[in-house]
Coordinates of C-alpha atoms and ligand atoms in Angstrom, one line a residue:
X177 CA -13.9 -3.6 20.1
X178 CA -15.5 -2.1 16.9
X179 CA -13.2 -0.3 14.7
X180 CA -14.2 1.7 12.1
X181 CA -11.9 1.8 9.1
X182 CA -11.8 4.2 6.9
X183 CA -10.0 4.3 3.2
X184 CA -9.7 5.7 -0.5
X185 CA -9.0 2.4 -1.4
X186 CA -10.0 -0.8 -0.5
X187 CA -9.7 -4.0 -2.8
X188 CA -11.8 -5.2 -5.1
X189 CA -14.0 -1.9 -5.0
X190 CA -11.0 0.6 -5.9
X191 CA -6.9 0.1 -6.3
X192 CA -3.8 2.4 -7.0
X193 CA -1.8 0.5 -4.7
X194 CA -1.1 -1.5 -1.8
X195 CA -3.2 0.8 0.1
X196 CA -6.0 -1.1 -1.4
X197 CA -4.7 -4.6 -0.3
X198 CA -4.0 -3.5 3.0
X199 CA -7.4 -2.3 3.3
X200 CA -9.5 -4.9 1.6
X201 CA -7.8 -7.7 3.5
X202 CA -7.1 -6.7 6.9
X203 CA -10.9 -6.3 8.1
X204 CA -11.5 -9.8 7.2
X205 CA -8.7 -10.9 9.4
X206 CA -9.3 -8.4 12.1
X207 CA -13.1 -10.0 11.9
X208 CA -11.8 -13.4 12.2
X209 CA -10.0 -12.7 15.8
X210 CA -13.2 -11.5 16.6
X211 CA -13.9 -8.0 16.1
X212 CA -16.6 -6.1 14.9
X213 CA -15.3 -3.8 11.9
X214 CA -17.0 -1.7 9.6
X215 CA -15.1 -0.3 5.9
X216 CA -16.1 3.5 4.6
X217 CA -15.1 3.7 1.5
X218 CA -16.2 6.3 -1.5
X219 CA -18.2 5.1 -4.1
X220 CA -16.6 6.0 -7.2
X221 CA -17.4 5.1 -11.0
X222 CA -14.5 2.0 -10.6
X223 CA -16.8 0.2 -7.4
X224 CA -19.6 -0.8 -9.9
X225 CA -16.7 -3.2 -11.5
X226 CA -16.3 -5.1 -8.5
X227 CA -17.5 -8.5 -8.2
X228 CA -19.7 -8.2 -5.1
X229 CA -22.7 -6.9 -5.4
X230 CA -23.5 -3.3 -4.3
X231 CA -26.8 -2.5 -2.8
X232 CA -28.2 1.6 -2.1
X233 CA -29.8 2.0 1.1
X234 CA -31.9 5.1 2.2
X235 CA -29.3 7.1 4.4
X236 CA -29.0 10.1 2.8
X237 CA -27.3 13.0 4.8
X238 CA -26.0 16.4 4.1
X239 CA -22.6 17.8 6.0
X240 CA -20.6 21.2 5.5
X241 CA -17.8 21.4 2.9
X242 CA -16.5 25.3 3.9
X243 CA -19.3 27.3 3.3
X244 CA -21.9 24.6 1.6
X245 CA -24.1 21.7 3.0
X246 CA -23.2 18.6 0.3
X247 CA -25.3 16.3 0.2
X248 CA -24.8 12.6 -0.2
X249 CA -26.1 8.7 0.0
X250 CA -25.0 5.7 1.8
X251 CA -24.3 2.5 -0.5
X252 CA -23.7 -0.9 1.2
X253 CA -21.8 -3.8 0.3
X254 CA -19.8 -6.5 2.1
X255 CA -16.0 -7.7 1.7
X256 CA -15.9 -10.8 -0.5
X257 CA -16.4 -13.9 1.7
X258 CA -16.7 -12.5 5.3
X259 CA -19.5 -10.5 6.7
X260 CA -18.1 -7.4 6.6
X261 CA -20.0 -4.5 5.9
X262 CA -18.4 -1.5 3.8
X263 CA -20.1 1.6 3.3
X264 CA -19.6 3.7 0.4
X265 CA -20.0 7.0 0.8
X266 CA -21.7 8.2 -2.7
X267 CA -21.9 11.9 -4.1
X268 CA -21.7 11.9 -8.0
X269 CA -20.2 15.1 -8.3
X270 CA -16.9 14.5 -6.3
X271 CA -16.5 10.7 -6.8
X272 CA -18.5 9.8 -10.3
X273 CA -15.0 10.5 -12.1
X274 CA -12.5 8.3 -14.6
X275 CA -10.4 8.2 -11.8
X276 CA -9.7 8.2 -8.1
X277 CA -7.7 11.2 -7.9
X278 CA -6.6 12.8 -11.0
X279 CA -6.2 12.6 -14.6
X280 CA -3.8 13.1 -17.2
X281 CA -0.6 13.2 -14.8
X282 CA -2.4 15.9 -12.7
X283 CA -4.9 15.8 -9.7
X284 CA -8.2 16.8 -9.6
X285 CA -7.8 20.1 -8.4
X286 CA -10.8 19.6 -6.0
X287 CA -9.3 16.6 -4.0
X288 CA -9.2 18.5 -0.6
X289 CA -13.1 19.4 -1.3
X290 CA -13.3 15.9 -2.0
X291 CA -12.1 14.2 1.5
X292 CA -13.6 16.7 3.8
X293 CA -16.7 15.7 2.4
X294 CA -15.9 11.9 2.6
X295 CA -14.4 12.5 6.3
X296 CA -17.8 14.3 7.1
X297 CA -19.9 12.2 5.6
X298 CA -17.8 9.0 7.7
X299 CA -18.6 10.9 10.6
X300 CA -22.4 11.9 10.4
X301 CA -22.7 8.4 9.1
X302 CA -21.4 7.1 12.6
X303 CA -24.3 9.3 14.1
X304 CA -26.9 8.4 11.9
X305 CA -26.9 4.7 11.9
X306 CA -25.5 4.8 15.5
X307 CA -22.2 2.7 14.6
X308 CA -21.1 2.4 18.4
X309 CA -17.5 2.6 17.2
X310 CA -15.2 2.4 19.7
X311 CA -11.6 2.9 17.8
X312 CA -11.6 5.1 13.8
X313 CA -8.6 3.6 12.1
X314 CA -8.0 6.4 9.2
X315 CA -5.4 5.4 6.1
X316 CA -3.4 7.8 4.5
X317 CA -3.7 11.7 3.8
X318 CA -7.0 11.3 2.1
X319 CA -8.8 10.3 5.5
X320 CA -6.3 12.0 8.1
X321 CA -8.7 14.7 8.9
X322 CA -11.0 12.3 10.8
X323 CA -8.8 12.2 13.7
X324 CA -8.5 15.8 13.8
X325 CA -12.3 16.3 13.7
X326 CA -12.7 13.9 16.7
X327 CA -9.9 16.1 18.4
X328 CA -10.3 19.9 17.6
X329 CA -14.3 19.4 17.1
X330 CA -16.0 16.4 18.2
X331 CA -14.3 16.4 21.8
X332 CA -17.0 16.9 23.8
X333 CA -19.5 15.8 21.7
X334 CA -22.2 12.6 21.7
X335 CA -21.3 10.1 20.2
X336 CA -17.6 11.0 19.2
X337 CA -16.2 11.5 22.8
X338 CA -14.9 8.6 23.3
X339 CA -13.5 7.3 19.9
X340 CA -9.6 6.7 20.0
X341 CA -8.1 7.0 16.7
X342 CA -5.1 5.6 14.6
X343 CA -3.7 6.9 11.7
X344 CA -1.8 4.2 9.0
X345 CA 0.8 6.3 6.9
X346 CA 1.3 4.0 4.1
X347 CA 3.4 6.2 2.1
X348 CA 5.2 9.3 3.5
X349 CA 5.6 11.3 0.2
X350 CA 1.8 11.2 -0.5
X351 CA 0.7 14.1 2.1
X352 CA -2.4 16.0 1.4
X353 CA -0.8 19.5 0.6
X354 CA -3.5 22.3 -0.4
X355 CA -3.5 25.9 -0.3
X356 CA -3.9 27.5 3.2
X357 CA -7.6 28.7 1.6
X358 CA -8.6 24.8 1.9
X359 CA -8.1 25.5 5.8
X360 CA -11.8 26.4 5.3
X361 CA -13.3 23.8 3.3
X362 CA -12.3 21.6 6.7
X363 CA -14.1 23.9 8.8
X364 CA -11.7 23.8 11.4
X365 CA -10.6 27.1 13.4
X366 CA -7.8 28.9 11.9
X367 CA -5.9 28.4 15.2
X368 CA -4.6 24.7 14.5
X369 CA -3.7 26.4 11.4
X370 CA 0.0 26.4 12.8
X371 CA 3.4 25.0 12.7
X372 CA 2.7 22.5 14.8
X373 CA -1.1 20.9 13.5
X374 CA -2.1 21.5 10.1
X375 CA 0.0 24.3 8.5
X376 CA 3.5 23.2 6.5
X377 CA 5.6 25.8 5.1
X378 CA 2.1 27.8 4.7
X379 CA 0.0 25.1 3.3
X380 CA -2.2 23.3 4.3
X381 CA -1.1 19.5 5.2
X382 CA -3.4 17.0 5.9
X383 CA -1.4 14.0 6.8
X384 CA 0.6 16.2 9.1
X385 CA -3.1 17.2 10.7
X386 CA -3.3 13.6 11.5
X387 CA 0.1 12.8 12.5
X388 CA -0.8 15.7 15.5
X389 CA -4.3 15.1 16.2
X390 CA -4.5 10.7 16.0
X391 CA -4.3 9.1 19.1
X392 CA -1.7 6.6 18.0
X393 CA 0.1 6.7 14.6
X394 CA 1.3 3.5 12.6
X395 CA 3.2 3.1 9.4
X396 CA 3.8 0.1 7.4
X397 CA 6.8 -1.5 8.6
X398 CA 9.2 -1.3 11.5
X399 CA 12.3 -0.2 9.5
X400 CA 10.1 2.6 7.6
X401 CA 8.8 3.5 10.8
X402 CA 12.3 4.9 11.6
X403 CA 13.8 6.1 8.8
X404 CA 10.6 8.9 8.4
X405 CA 12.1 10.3 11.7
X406 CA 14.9 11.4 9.4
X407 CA 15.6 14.1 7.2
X408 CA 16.2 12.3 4.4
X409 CA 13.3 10.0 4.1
X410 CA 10.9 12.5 6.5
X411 CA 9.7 14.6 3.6
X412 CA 9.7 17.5 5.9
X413 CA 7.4 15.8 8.7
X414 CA 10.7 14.0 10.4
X415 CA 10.0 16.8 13.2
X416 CA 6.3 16.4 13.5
X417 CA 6.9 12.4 13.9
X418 CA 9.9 12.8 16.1
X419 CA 7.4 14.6 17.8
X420 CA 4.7 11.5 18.1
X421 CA 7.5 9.2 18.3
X422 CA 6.1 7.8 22.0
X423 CA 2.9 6.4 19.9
X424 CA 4.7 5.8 16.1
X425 CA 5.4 2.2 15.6
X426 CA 5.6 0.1 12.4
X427 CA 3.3 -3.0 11.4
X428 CA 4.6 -5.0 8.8
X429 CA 2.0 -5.8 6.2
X430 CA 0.8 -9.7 5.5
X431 CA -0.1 -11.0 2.0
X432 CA -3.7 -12.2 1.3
X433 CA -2.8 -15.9 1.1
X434 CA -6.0 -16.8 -0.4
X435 CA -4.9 -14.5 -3.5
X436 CA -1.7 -15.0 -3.7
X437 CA -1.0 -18.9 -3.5
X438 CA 0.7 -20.6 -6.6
X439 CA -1.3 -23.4 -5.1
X440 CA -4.1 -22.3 -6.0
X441 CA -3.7 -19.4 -7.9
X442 CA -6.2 -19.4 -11.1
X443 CA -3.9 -17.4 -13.3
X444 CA -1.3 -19.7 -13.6
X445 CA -0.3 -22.7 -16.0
X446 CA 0.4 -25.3 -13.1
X447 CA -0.5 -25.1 -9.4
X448 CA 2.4 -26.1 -7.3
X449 CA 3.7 -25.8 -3.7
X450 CA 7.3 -26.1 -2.1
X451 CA 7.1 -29.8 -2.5
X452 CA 7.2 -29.5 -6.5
X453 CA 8.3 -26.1 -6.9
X454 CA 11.2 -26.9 -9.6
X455 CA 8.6 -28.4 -12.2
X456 CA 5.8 -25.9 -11.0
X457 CA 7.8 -23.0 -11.6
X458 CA 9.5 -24.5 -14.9
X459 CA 5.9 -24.6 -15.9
X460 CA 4.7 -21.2 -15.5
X461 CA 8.0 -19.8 -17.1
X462 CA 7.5 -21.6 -20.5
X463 CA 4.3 -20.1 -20.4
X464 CA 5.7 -16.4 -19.4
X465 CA 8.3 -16.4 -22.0
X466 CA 6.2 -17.6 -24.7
X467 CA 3.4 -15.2 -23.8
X468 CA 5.8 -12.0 -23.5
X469 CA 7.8 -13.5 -26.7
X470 CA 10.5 -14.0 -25.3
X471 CA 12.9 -17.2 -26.1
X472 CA 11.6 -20.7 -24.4
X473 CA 14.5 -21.7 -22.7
X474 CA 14.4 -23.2 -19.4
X475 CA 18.2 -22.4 -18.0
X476 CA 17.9 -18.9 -18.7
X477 CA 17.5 -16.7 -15.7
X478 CA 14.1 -15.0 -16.1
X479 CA 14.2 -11.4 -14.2
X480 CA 10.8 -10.0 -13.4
X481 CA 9.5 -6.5 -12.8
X482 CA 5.9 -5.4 -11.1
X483 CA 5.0 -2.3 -10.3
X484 CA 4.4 1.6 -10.7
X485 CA 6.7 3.0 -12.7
X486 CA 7.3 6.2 -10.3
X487 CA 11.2 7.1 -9.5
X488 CA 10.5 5.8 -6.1
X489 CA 10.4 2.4 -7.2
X490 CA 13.9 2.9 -8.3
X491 CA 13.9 3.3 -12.5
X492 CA 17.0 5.0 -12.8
X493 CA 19.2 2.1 -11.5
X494 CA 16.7 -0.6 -13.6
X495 CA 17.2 0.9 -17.0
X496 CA 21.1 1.5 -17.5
X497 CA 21.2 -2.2 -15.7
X498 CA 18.6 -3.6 -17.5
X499 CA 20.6 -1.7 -20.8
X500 CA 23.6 -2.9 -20.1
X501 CA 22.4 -6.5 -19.5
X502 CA 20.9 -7.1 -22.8
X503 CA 24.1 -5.9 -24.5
X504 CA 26.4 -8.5 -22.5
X505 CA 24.2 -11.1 -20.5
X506 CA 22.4 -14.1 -21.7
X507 CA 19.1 -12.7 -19.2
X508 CA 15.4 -12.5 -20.2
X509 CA 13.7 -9.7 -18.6
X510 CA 10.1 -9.0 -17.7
X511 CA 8.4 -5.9 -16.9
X512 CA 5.0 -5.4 -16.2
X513 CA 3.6 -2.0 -15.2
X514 CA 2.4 1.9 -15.6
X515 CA 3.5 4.8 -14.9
X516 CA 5.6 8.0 -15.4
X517 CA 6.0 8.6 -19.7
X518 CA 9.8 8.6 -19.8
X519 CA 9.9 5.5 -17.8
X520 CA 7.6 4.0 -20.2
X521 CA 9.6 5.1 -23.5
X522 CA 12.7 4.4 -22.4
X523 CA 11.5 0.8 -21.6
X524 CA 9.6 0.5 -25.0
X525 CA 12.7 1.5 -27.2
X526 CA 14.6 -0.8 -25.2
X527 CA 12.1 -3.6 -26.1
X528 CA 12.1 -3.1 -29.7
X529 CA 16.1 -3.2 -30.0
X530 CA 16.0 -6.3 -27.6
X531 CA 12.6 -7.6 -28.5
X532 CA 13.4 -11.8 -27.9
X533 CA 15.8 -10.7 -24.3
X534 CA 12.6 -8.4 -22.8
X535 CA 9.1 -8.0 -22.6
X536 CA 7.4 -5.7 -21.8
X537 CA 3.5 -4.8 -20.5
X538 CA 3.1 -1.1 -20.2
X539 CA -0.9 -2.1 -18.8
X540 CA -2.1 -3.1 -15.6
X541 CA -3.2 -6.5 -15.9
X542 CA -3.7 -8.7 -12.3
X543 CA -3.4 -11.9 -14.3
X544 CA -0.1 -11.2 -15.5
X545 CA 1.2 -9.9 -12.4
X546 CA 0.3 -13.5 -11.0
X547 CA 2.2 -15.2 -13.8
X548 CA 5.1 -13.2 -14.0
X549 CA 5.4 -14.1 -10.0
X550 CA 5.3 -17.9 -10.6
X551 CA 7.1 -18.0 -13.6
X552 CA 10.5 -15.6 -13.0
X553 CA 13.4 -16.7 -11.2
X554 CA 14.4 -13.8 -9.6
X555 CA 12.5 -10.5 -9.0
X556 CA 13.8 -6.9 -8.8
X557 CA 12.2 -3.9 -6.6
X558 CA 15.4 -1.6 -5.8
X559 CA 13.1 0.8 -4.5
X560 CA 14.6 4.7 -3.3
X561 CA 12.0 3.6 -0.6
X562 CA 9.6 1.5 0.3
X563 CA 7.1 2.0 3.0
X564 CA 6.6 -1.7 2.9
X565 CA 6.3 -3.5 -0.4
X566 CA 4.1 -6.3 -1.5
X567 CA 5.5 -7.3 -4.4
X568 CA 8.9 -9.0 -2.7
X569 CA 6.7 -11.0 -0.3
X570 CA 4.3 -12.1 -3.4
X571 CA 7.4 -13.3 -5.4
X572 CA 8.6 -14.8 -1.6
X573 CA 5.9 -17.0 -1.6
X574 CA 5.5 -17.9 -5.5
X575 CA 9.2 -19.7 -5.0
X576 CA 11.0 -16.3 -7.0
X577 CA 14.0 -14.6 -5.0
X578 CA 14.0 -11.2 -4.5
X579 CA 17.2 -8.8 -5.2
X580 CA 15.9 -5.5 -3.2
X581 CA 17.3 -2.2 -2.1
X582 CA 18.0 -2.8 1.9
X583 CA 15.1 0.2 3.2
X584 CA 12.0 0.2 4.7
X585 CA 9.7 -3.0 4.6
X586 CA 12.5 -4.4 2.2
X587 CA 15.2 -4.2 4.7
X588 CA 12.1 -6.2 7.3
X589 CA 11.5 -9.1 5.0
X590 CA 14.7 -10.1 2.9
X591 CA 17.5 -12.0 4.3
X592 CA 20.6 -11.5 2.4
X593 CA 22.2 -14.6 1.1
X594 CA 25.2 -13.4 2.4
X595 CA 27.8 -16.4 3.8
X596 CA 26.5 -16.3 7.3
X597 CA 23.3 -16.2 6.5
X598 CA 23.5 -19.0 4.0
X599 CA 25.3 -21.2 6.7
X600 CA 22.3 -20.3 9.3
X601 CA 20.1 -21.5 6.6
X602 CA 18.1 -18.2 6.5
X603 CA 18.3 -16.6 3.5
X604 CA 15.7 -15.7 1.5
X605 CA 16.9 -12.9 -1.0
X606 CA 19.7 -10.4 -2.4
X607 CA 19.9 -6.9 -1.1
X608 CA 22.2 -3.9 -1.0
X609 CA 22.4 -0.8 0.0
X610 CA 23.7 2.1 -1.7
X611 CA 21.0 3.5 -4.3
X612 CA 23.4 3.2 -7.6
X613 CA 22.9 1.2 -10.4
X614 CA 26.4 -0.4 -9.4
X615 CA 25.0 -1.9 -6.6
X616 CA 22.1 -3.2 -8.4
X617 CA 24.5 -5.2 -10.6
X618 CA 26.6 -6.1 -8.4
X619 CA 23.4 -8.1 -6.4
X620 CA 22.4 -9.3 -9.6
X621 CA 25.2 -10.6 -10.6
X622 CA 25.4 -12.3 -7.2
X623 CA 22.0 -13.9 -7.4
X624 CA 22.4 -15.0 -11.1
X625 CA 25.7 -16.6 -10.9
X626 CA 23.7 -18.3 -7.4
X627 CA 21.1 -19.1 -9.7
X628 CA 23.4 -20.6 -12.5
X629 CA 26.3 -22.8 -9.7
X630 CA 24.8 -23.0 -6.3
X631 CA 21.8 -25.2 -7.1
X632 CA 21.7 -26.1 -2.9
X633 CA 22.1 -22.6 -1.8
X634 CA 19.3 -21.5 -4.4
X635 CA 16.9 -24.5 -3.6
X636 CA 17.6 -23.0 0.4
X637 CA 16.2 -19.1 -0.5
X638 CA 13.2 -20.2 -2.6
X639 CA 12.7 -22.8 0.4
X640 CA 13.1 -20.5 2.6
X641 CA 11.1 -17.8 1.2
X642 CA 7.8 -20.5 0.2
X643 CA 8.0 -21.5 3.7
X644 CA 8.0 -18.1 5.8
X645 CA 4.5 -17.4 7.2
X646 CA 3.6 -13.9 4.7
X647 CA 0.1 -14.1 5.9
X648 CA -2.0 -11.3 7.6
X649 CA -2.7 -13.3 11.0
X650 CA 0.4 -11.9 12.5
X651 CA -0.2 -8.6 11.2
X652 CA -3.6 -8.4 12.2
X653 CA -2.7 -9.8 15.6
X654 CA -0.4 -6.5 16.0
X655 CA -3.2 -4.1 14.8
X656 CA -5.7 -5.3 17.4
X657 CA -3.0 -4.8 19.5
X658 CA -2.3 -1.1 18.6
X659 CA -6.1 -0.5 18.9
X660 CA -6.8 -1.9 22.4
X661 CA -2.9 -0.1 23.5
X662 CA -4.5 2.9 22.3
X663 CA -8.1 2.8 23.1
X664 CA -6.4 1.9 27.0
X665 CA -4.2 5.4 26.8
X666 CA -6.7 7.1 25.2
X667 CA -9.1 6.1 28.2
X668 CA -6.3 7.1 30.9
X669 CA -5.9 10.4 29.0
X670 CA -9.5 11.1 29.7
X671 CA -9.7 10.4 32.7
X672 CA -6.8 12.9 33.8
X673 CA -8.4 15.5 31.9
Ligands
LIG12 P1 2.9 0.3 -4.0 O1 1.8 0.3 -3.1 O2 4.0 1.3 -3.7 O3 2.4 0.5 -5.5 P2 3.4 -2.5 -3.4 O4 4.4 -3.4 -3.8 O5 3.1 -2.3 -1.9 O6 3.7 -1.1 -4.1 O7 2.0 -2.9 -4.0 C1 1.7 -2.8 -5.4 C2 0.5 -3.6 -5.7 O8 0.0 -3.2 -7.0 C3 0.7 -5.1 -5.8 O9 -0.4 -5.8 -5.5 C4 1.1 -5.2 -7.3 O10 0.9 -6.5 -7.8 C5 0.1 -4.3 -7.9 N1 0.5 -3.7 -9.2 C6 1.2 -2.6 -9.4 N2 1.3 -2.3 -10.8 C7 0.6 -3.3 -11.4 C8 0.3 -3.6 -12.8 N3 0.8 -2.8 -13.8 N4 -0.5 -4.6 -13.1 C9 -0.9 -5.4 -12.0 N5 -0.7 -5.2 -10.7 C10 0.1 -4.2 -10.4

């Protein structure tokens, strides 16, 4: 089959999130079972950064944004180590910016301008260089409209009739909402402006336009897959996916293993595998606390933090934990990441009346994200939700246990060290349910107290989680599933028609 996959973020061109792992890594693997796959991507200002060269070719082409014919240019690079290709769709106007989608703590107020034109251009691109795509995999609000072009537009029309379509939805809350006025940037008529398609509570609503109009619809892990079907984690579009919920399933993300390997990881201070893991990770401690100033001590627990700091990721049960902790525990705690201002203030007074008990990194630094995953004992992500999470499998497979909120891709990857488990020989983690700071410290409590007196049951979860299989050839296995499951339907459909 060739899939065409198309993104706001792909890694190493351009990164908010996991988004961009996802989409940087599973091409590669998708090309490695043997499938032809090409990347569209936007060229912003961050692309010239990356590592792999970027050529310009001379595609040039010019597609309607509302009432306007934008013009644009075709770049061409290739995903580092494989052969393949990703085009980056360039305008300088929407995509020649600081950022990928807002500044300041606020969105450009253009964004829906922005992705019509990059869905557009994705799809005249197809024409022009006649791609032969069989299947348009489309991530995420920013490139849902592509399967509602193919549907409500391109239906009947050379050479889009017979592209299937599958939308990822790697994070729910993120849904494309505009005025209803953007209904005419799309181009689209006004009737799929309804309850049902593109209209939500009298916006407009990309994602929701592809939740109705893809052929099949994915999201990032089995558990998540359900729990958006709810009211409370549905963000309003439980209906429209109960709705879809013959084609909604969940893929679980891998890891890329060549990235993130402590055996070969370049950031660290000692390579090691599950063989040596006790003086590897001894090693790359040291080396944490003495670069985050903390105390060198090798008995104390080390607890690290990666990630955004949004309240999704679970901030207000960290803080009065992590507070309450550096008053009464002998704990060192690291926290790496950026985010929302009163996170980031609360954490920094914290730091300067606990300065030698926590660092802190308000910066977004790769190399330290490595180090802090080989060098902590235990790792915290007691996420409100979590479509799937990276960060738990990372720390999985650098030899650090997890103590996680029980939801969504969590819930899919850790194994409680409760007693059962533990006398299975499965564990790999901590995790609770309830989202309250109690039940934060009551798992962390748990796991240091494993940590500090049940040296055999902790040498079974870092074990356990070193061992697992994290890596993307499963994943990717499932995903060319989903495509030739729905390119088959999609076919039948036809055919009835
Ligand atoms: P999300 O996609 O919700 O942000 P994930 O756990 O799925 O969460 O993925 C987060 C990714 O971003 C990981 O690769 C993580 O290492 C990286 N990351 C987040 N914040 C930072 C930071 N401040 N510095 C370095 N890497 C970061």
């Amino acid at each position: 089959m060739k899939i065409l996959l198309a993104s706001s973020e792909v890694e190493p061109f351009a990164k908010t999130g996991g988004l961009a792992d996802v989409c940087g890594t599973l091409p590669r693997e998708l090309r490695r079972l043997g499938h032809e796959v090409v990347v569209f991507l936007p060229a912003y200002r961050t692309v010239r950064r990356a590592s792999v060269p970027i050529t310009a070719t001379d595609v040039q082409f010019a597609v309607p944004v509302g009432s306007k014919l934008v013009t644009g240019r075709l770049l061409e690079s290739r995903l580092p180590d494989s052969d393949v290709v990703v085009y980056l769709v360039e305008n300088e106007h929407y995509f020649d910016r600081d950022q990928l989608y807002g500044e300041n703590g606020g969105d450009y107020s253009d964004n829906c301008e922005r992705f019509v034109f990059f869905c557009r251009a994705v799809l005249e691109v197809i024409r022009l260089l006649d791609l032969e795509i069989d299947l348009i995999h489309a991530n995420d609000w920013q490139t849902a409209l592509l399967p509602a072009y193919l549907r409500c537009e391109l239906d009947s029309t050379e050479p889009y009739e017979n592209i299937a379509s599958v939308l990822t939805i790697h994070n729910l809350a993120y849904q494309g909402r505009f005025w209803h006025w953007d209904m005419l940037l799309t181009g689209l008529d006004w009737k799929y402006f309804n309850w049902r398609q593109m209209e939500f509570f009298g916006q407009l609503n990309l994602l929701k336009s592809g939740i109705a109009f893809a052929d099949a619809i994915n999201t990032v892990s089995p558990t998540y897959a359900l729990e958006i079907q709810t009211a409370e984690q549905g963000y309003g579009l439980e209906g429209a996916l109960q709705h879809r919920a013959g084609v909604l399933s969940g893929i679980l993300n891998g890891i890329d293993t060549q990235v993130w390997n402590p055996r070969v990881d370049p950031h660290l201070s000692m390579n090691y595998g599950v063989e040596n893991w006790r003086e590897g990770k001894a090693k790359n401690k040291a080396t944490l606390q003495t670069q985050m100033g903390l105390r060198v001590d090798p008995k104390v627990p080390v607890i690290g933090i990666v990630g955004r700091m949004a309240s999704q990721k679970g901030w207000s049960l960290i803080l009065p934990v992590m507070q309450h902790w550096l008053e009464t525990i002998d704990a060192q705690w690291v926290v790496l990441g950026t985010g929302q201002p009163e996170f980031e203030s609360a954490l920094a007074s914290l730091r300067s009346a606990h300065a030698g008990k926590l660092g802190v990194s308000l910066e977004f630094s790769n190399p330290l994200a490595h180090l802090i995953e080989a060098g902590s004992d235990l790792f915290l992500m007691p996420s409100q939700y979590e479509p799937c999470g990276l960060n738990q499998m990372y720390s999985m497979a650098y030899g650090t246990v997890p103590v996680v909120r029980r939801t969504g891709g969590l819930a899919d990857t850790v194994i409680d060290a409760s007693e059962t488990a533990i006398a299975q020989g499965v564990a790999n983690g901590f995790s609770f349910n309830a989202f309250l700071p109690q039940a934060l410290e009551q798992s962390l409590a748990r796991a240091v107290w494993t940590y500090q007196s049940q040296p055999d049951v902790w040498a079974q979860l870092v074990e356990n989680g070193m061992n697992a299989d994290w890596s993307w050839g499963q994943s990717a296995r499932q995903y060319a599933e989903l495509y030739e499951r729905t390119a088959v339907l999609f076919r039948a459909e036809r055919q009835h028609v």
